[in-house]
Coordinates of C-alpha atoms in Angstrom, one line a residue:
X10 CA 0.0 0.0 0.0
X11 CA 2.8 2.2 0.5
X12 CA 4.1 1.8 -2.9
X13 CA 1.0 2.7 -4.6
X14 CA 0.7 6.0 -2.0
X15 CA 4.3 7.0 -3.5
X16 CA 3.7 6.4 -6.7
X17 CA 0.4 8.0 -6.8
X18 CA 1.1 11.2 -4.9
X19 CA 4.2 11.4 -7.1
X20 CA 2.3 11.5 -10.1
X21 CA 0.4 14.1 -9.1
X22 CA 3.0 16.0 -8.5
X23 CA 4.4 15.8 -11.9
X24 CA 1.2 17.1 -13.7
X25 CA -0.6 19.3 -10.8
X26 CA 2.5 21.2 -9.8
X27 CA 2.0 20.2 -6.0
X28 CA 5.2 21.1 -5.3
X29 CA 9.1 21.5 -5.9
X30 CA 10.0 18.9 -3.3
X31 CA 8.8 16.0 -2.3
X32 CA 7.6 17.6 1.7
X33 CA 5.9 20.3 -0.1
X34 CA 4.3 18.1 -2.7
X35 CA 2.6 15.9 0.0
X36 CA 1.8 19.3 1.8
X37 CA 0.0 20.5 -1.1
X38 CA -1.5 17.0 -1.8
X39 CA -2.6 17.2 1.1
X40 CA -4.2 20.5 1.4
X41 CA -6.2 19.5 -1.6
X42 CA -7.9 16.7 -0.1
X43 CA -8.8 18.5 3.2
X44 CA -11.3 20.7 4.2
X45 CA -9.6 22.5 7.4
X46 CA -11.1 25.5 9.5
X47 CA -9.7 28.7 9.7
X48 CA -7.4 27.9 12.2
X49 CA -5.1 26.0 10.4
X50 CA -3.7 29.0 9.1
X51 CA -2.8 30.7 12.1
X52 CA 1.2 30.0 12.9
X53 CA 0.0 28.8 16.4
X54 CA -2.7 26.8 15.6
X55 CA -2.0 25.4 12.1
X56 CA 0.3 22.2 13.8
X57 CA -2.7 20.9 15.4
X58 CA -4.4 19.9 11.8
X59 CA -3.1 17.7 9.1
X60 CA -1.0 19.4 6.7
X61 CA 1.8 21.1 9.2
X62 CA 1.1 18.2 11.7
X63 CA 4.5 17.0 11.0
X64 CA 7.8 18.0 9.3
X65 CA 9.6 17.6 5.9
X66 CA 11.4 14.7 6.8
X67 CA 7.8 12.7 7.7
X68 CA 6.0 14.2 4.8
X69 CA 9.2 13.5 2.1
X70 CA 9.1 10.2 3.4
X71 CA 5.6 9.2 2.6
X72 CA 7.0 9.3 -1.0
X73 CA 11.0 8.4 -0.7
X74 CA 11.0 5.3 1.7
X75 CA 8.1 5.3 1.0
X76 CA 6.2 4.9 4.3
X77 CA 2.8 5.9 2.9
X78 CA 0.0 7.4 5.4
X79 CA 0.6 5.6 8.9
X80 CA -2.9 4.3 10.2
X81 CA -2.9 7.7 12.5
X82 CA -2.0 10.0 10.1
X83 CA -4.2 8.1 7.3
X84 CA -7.3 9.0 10.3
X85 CA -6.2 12.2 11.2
X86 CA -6.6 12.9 7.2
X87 CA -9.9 11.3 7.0
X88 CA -11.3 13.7 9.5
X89 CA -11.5 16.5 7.5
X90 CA -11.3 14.7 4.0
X91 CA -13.0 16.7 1.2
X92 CA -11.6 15.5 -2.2
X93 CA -13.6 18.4 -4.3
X94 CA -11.0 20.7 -4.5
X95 CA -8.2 18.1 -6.0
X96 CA -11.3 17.3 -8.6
X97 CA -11.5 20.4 -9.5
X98 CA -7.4 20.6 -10.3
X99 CA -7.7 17.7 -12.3
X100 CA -11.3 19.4 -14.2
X101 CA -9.3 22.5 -15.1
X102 CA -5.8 20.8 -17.2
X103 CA -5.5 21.1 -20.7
X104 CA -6.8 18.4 -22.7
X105 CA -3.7 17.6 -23.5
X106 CA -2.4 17.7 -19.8
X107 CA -4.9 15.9 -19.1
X108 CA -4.3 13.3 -21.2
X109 CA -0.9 12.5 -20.2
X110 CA -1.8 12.4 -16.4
X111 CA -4.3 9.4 -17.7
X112 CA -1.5 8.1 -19.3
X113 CA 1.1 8.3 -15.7
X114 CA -2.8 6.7 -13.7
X115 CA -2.9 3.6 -15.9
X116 CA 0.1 2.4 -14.1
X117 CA -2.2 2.3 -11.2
X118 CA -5.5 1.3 -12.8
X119 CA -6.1 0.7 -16.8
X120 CA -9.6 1.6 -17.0
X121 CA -9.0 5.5 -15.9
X122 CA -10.3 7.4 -18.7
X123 CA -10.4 11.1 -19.8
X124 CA -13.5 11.3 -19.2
X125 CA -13.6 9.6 -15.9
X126 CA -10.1 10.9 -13.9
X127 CA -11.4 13.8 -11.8
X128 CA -13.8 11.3 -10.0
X129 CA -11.2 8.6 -10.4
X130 CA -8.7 10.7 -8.4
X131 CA -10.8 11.6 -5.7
X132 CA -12.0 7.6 -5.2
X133 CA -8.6 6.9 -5.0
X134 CA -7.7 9.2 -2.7
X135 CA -10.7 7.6 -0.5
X136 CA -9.3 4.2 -0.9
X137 CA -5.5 4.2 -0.2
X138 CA -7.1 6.2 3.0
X139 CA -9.2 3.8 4.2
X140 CA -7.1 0.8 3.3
X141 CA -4.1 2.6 5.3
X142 CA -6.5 2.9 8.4
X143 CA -6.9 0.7 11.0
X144 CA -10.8 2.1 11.7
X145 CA -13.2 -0.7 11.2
X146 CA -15.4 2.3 9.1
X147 CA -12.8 3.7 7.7
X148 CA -14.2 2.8 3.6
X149 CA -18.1 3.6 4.1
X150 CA -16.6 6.9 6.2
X151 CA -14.8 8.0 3.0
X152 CA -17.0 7.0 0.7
X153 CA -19.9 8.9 2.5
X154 CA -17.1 12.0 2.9
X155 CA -16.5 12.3 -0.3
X156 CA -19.9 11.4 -2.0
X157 CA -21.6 14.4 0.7
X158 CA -18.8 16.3 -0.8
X159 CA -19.0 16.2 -4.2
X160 CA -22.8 16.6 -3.8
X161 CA -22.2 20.4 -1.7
X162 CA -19.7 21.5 -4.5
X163 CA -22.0 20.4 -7.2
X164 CA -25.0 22.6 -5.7
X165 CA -22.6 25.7 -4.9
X166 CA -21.2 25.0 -8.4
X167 CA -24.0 24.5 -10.7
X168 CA -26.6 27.2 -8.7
X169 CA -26.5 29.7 -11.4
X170 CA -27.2 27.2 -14.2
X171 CA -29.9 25.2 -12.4
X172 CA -31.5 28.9 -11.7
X173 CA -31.1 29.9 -15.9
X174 CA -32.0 26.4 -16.8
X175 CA -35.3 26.4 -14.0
X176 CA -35.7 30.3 -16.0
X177 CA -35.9 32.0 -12.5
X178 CA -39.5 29.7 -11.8
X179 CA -40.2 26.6 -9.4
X180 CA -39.8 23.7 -12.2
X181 CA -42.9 22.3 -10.1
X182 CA -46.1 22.3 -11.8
X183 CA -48.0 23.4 -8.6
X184 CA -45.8 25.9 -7.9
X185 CA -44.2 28.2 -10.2
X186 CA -42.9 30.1 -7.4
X187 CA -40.4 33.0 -8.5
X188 CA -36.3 31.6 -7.4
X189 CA -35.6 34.9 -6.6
X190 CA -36.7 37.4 -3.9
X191 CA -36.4 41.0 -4.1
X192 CA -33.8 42.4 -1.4
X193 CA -33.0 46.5 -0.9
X194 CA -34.0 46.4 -4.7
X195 CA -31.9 43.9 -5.7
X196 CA -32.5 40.0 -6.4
X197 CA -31.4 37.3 -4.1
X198 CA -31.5 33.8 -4.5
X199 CA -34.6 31.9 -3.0
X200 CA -34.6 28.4 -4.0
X201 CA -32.8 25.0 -3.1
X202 CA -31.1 22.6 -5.5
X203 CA -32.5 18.9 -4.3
X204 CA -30.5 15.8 -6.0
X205 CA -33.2 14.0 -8.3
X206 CA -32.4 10.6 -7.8
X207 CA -30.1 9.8 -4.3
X208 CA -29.2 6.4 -5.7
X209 CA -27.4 8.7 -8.9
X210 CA -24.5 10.7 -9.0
X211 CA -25.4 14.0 -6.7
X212 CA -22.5 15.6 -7.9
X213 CA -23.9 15.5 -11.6
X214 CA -25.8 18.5 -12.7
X215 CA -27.7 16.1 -14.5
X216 CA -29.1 15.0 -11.4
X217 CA -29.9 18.2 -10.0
X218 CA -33.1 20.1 -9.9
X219 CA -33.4 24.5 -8.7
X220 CA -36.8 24.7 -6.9
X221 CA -38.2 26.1 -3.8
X222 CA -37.7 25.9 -0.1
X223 CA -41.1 24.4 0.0
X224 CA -41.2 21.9 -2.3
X225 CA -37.6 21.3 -1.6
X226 CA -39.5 19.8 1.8
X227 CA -41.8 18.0 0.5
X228 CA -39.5 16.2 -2.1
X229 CA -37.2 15.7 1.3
X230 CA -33.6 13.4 1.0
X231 CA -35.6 10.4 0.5
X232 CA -38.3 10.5 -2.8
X233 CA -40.7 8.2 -3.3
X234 CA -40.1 6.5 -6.8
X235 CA -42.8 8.0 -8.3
X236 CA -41.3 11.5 -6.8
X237 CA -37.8 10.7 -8.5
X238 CA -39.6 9.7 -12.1
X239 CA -42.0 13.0 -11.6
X240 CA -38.6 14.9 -11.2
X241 CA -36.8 13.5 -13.6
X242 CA -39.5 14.0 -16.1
X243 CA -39.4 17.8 -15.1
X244 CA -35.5 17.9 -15.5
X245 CA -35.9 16.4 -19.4
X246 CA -38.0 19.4 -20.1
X247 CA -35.6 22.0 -18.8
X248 CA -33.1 20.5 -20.4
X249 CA -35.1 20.4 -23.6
X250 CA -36.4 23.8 -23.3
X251 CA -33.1 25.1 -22.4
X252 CA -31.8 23.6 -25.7
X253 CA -34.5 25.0 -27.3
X254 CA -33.8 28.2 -26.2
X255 CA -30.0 28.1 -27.8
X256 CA -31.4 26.9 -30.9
X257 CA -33.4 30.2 -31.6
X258 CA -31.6 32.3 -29.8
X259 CA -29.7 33.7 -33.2
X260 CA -32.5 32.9 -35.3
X261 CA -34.4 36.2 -36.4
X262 CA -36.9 37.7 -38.7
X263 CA -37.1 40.5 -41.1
X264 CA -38.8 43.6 -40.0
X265 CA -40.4 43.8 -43.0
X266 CA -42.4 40.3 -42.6
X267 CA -42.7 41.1 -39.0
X268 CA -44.7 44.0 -40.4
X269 CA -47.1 41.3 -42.2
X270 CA -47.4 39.4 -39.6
X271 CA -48.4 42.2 -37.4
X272 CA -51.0 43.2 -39.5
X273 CA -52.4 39.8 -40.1
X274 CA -55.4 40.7 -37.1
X275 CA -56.5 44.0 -39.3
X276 CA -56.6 41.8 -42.7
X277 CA -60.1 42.3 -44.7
X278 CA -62.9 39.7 -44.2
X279 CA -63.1 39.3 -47.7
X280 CA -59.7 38.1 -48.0
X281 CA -59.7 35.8 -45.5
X282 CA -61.2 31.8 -45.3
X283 CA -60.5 31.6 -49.4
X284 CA -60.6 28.0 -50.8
X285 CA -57.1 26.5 -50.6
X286 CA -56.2 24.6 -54.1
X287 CA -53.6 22.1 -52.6
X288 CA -54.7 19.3 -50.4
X289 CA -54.6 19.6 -46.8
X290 CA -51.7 18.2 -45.4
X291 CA -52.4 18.5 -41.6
X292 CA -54.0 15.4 -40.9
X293 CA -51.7 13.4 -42.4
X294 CA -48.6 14.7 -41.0
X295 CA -50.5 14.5 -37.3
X296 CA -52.7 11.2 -37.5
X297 CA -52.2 10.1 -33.9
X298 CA -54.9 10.7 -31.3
X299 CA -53.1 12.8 -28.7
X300 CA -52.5 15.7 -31.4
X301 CA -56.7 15.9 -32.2
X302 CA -56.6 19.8 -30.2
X303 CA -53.6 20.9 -32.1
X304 CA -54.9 19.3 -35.8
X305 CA -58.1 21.2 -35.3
X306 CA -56.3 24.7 -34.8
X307 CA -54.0 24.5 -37.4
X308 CA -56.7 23.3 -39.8
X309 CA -58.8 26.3 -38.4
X310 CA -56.2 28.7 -39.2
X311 CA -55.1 27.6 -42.6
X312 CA -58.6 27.3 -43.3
X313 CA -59.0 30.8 -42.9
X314 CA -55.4 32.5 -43.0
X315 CA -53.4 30.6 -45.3
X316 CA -54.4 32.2 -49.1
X317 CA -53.8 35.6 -47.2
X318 CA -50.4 34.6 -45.2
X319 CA -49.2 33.2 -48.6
X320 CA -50.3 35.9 -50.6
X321 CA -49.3 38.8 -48.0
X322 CA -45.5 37.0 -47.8
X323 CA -45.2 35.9 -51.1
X324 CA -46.2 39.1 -53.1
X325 CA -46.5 42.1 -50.8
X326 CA -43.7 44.7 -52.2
X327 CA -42.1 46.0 -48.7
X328 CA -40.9 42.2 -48.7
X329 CA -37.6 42.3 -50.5
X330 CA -37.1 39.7 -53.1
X331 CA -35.8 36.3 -51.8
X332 CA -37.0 37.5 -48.2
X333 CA -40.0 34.9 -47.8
X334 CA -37.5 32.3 -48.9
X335 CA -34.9 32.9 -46.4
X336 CA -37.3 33.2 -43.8
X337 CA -39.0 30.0 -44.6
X338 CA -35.6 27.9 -44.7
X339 CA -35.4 29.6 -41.4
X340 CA -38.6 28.1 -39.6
X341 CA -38.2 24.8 -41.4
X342 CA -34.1 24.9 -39.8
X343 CA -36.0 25.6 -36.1
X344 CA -38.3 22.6 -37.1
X345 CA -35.4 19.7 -38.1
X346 CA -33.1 21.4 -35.2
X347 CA -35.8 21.0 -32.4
X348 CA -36.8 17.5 -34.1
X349 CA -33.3 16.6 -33.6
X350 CA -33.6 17.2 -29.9
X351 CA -36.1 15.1 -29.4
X352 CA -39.2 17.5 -29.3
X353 CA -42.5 16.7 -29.6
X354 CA -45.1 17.8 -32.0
X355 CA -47.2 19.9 -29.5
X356 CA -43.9 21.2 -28.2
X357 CA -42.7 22.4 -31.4
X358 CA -45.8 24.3 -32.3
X359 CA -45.6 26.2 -29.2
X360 CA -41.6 26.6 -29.0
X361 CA -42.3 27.9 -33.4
X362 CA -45.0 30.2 -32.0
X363 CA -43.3 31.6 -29.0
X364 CA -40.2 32.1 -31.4
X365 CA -42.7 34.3 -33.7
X366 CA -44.5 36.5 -31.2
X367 CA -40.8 37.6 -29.4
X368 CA -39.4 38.1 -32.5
X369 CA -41.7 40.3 -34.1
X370 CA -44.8 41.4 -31.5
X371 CA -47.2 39.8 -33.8
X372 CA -49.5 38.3 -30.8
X373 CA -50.2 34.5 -30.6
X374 CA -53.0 34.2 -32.5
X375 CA -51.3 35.6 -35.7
X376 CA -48.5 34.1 -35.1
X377 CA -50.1 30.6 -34.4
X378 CA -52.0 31.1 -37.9
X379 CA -48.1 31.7 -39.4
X380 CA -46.9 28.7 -37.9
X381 CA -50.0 26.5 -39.3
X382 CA -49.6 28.2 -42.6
X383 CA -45.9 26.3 -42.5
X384 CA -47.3 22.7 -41.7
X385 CA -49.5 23.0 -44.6
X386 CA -46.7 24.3 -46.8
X387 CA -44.4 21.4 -45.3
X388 CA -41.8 23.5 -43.7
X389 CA -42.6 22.2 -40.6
X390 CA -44.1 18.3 -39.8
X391 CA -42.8 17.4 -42.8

C-alpha cells in the first residue's frame, strides 16, 4: 500500500505542480484533499491539523522510503477529507495535460479514462485512505465523505445554471414560485437545489433540480419512486427547453415580414377563409390521437389565413425579393433542429409560435395562424 501512495502522490505532483520537493508536494496534496477550519492557518494553531502536523522529513518520506499514510496520520486525514478541490485541479488541465496524467494513472488502474479521472482521483484518494486505516469504518466513512462532498460542490457550483435552466420559476407544476426574492431592490437567491435521484451521481448537474424551499421539503432526501420519475420527467424538459432556447436564440426575422405578420389581425374579411387549391396536409402529417386539439387549430387557421399569409409573404412589395425564402428555410431549420432534440409535435408548435411573437410582436393568435400556414406548406411536420 505504500508503494502505490508514493507512486500515486508522485504522479500528481508531476502534472498538478504540488510542489518543488517531495515535503511540499505531500503538503500541497494534502491540502487539496482536506477541508480545514480557519485555524489552520494561524502559525500557532496550524500544527494541530493535518497538513503542518508533522515536518519535511515525515512528509518526504511518505513518497522516498516510502512509508505511505501511517494508520494515525491516514485518520487524522480522513477527519476533514474533502476531495472536491483536488477534482476540480484535475477538471481544469488542458486536454492535452490531461491526457498524459491518464497516461502516468494507468500504471495504477487501466480503466482511468479522460473522461472519468477527476472522480477517479478523488475515489482513490478515499481508498488508499481507508485501506491505510486501522478504523473498522474507515471505507463507508470515505466514501460517505466524499460522495456528501461532491454533492455540496456540485450545488454551490452548478446554482446559477440550475436557476437559468429552471428560467428564475419553481420547475414544479404546482408551484411556479419565482427563485428569486427582491432584497434592498436587488435580487437574491430563493430556491434550493434537491438531488433528483439519491441512488445517482449528486454531484452531476444532471441529477440536479433548482426549486423552492417548499417543495424542496416535501420532495425531502428520501423520494418516493414515483417523486424521483415526476422529477426527472421535469429535468428532461428544462433540459429540452433550455436547448431550445439556444437553438433560436440567433434565429431572427425580417422587420419587413414582422410587419405582415403584425398586420395579419386588421386583414379584410373578404380576404380571409378563401378555398385553398392544394390538399390539406395536416391530418396526415399529425394522424395520432393525442394531437386531435392541435390538428383542429392548425386546420382552423389555414382554413382561414393561409391564401392571405401566402399571398401577404409571397407578393407584398415591402418584402424584398428572396426574403419569404430565407425566412422559410429559417422556420423549417428551427423545425429539423428541435426535431433533432427530441421535441414533440405539441412542443414544437408552441416553441415555433413563442419564437414568432418575441421576434416580431405579432401576438399569438397571428403568429399561431403563421406557424399553421408552415405545416401546410411542409416546412414544418414534414
Amino acid at each position: 500500500m505504500a508503494e502505490q501512495v508514493a507512486t500515486f502522490i508522485g504522479i500528481l505532483k508531476d502534472h498538478l505542480r504540488l510542489g518543488p520537493s517531495n515535503a511540499k508536494a505531500v503538503r500541497g496534496f494534502v491540502k487539496l484533499i482536506t477541508d480545514l477550519p480557519y485555524e489552520a492557518e494561524f502559525e500557532d494553531t496550524r500544527k494541530d491539523y493535518p497538513v503542518d502536523r508533522y515536518g519535511d522529513d515525515y512528509m518526504r518520506y511518505i513518497i522516498e522510503k516510502p512509508t505511505g499514510f501511517k494508520p494515525d496520520y491516514a485518520d487524522d486525514v480522513i477527519e476533514y477529507l474533502d476531495t472536491t478541490a483536488l477534482e476540480a485541479k484535475v477538471r481544469s488541465l488542458t486536454a492535452a495535460a490531461k491526457q498524459k496524467l491518464v497516461t502516468a494513472l494507468r500504471r495504477l488502474d487501466s480503466n482511468v479514462g479522460v473522461g472519468n479521472v477527476a472522480e477517479w482521483v478523488g475515489d482513490k484518494v478515499g481508498e488508499l485512505l481507508a485501506a491505510s486505516s486501522e478504523r473498522s469504518d474507515a471505507h463507508d466513512v470515505v466514501v460517505e465523505k466524499i460522495s456528501l462532498a461532491r454533492a455540496e460542490y456540485a450545488r454551490t457550483e452548478y446554482a446559477e445554471m440550475l436557476l437559468g435552466e429552471a428560467q428564475g420559476l419553481c420547475p414544479f407544476t404546482t408551484c411556479r414560485k419565482p427563485l428569486l426574492a427582491v432584497s434592498s431592490g436587488k435580487p437574491v437567491p430563493d430556491y434550493e437545489v434537491i438531488i433528483i435521484d439519491p441512488a445517482g451521481d449528486g454531484a452531476s448537474p444532471a441529477n440536479l433540480l433548482a426549486c423552492c424551499h417548499d417543495c424542496s421539503v416535501a420532495y425531502g432526501p428520501a423520494p418516493s419512486a414515483d417523486q424521483v420519475t415526476q422529477a426527472q420527467e421535469l429535468k428532461r424538459s428544462l433540459e429540452r427547453a433550455h436547448e431550445i432556447s439556444d437553438i433560436v436564440a440567433k434565429r431572427n426575422v425580417e422587420q419587413a415580414i414582422a410587419g405582415v405578420i403584425r398586420q395579419l389581425p386588421y386583414a379584410e374579411i373578404a380576404d380571409l377563409d378563401r378555398e385553398i387549391r392544394k390538399p390539406l396536409l395536416v391530418e396526415r402529417k399529425l394522424p395520432q390521437p393525442e394531437h386531435a386539439l392541435l390538428v383542429r387549430k392548425i386546420l382552423r387557421n389555414v382554413g382561414e389565413f393561409f391564401r392571405h399569409i401566402d399571398t401577404e409573404l409571397k407578393n407584398n412589395e415591402r418584402v424584398r425579393p428572396g426574403g419569404y425564402d430565407k425566412f422559410a428555410r429559417t422556420v423549417a431549420d428551427l423545425f429539423d433542429d428541435m426535431d433533432q432534440a427530441g421535441t414533440s409535435e405539441g412542443e414544437i408548435f408552441t416553441y415555433l409560435v413563442t419564437w414568432l411573437d418575441e421576434r416580431t410582436g405579432g401576438g399569438v393568435e397571428a403568429c399561431e395562424a403563421v406557424v399553421s400556414y408552415f405545416v401546410q406548406s411542409c416546412e414544418v411536420f414534414r
